[in-house]
Amino acid sequence: MASSFSLLTFSLFIILSLSSAIADDDLLIRQVTTEDSSSSSSSPNDLLLNADHHFSLFKSKFNKIYSSKEEHDNRFSIFKANLRRASRHQTLDPSAVHGVTKFSDLTPREFRQKYLGLNGGKRKLKLPSDANKAPVLPTDSLPEDFDWREHGAVTEVKDQGQCGSCWSFSTTGALEGANYLATGKLVSLSEQQLVDCDHECDPEERNSCDSGCNGGLMNNAFEYILKSGGVQREEDYPYTGSDHGTCKFDKSKVAATVANFSVVALDEDQIAANLVKNGPLAVGIHAGYMQTYIGGVSCPLVCLRSLDHGVVLVGYGSAGYAPIRFKEKPYWIIKNSWGPNWGDQGYYKICRGHNVCGVDSMVSTVAAVNIHATQ
Ligand SMILES: *[C@@H]1O[C@H](CO)[C@@H](O)[C@H](O)[C@H]1NC(C)=O
């Protein structure tokens, strides 16, 4: 039922896009044509026609320097393939904007290897058997819109660089929020400590151990923090984006400690209730549409649910930006770790409602110890 509706609206979108000349007193069509004319200068199809020019802009905007002519030409052909991909994504994901991003000279494979890092993307992820299940919370008085950024629980957008350490940023993002709720202080926490020191394994899958730039899992990391006694501040244990260092954890400088953490059921109301009650959540997602994402609400008609990226869920909205009015949809607000010059100022909006790209399927909530009260 739901998928045939999507297909129907999808065909309608195509028809409306093609017939922009007719009946401009129809609100639906007017919205599509307005959208078309405002974004025509940067639509993926237009970019393809002027690929040379846009590659020059891309290189200067993102300070890209290639070591040889061969490398340059190779990157240009990847860039063109990514423009075609962005164009496909735009068609499959009409309520978002897709185009040139700082990752436009990377093949999807390079991108996955360098910028993601959630273990277990290929097989079905099993949650640790001893992971606590979050208690069922009441959902009748949830606010319609909610954003932890407006309540001081979210640090600035960070950048994992060329290291598959997303899992460590997802972990610190959730714990920073929980620590803020427990102590009233927003403290940026160290991902590098997790990258260097956390080699915790999934109790069920011995080959699924946290391994620095080669990936990890947020629940393993919460378990590590519980056992080790805490995490240092970002500034005391700064991020290097490499996992060649040894562990330099100094227990006397702990800035936040996990009290407990639990796994939230695959239920959007429970996810929202846990978010509002406990703070930002650590979530897994399939990042397939994120390499070309520029803005809007991502709501792909087709998206895998194999999880390959760890991010932080910080809020939700009731109705999103959409070129077609009846397709306005509620969305989750996702904090990413690719710097503020990616996406919507470092954030990704993805539609709520049917576990799009697996966003509802690996959700963890954490509580912090009030270390000030116990010291
Ligand atoms: C922590 O444990 C308490 C008591 O068992 C429980 O009520 C709470 O939901 C847990 N919090 C999290 C974030 O797991």
CSV table of C-alpha atoms and ligand atoms in Angstrom, one decimal, residues 132-137 178 259-264 274 277-278 281 364-368, ligand 1:
chain,number,residue,atom,x,y,z
A,132,ASN,CA,19.4,-3.4,28.2
A,133,LYS,CA,16.1,-2.7,26.4
A,134,ALA,CA,14.9,0.8,27.1
A,135,PRO,CA,11.7,0.9,29.2
A,136,VAL,CA,8.5,1.8,27.2
A,137,LEU,CA,7.9,5.5,27.7
A,178,ALA,CA,23.4,12.9,28.4
A,259,ALA,CA,25.7,5.5,34.0
A,260,ASN,CA,23.8,3.1,31.8
A,261,PHE,CA,22.7,2.7,28.2
A,262,SER,CA,20.0,0.8,26.5
A,263,VAL,CA,18.6,-0.1,23.1
A,264,VAL,CA,15.4,1.6,21.9
A,274,ASN,CA,13.6,8.6,24.4
A,277,LYS,CA,13.6,12.4,27.9
A,278,ASN,CA,17.2,11.3,27.7
A,281,LEU,CA,20.5,9.3,20.6
A,364,SER,CA,20.8,3.6,21.6
A,365,THR,CA,20.1,5.9,24.5
A,366,VAL,CA,22.6,6.7,27.2
A,367,ALA,CA,22.6,8.2,30.7
A,368,ALA,CA,25.6,9.9,32.2
B,1,LIG,C1,19.1,3.6,33.2
B,1,LIG,O1,18.6,2.8,34.2
B,1,LIG,C2,17.4,3.2,34.7
B,1,LIG,C3,17.1,2.3,35.9
B,1,LIG,O2,17.1,1.0,35.5
B,1,LIG,C4,16.3,3.2,33.7
B,1,LIG,O3,15.1,3.6,34.2
B,1,LIG,C5,16.7,4.1,32.6
B,1,LIG,O4,15.8,4.1,31.5
B,1,LIG,C6,18.1,3.8,32.0
B,1,LIG,N1,18.5,4.8,31.1
B,1,LIG,C7,19.1,4.6,29.9
B,1,LIG,C8,19.4,5.8,29.1
B,1,LIG,O5,19.3,3.5,29.5
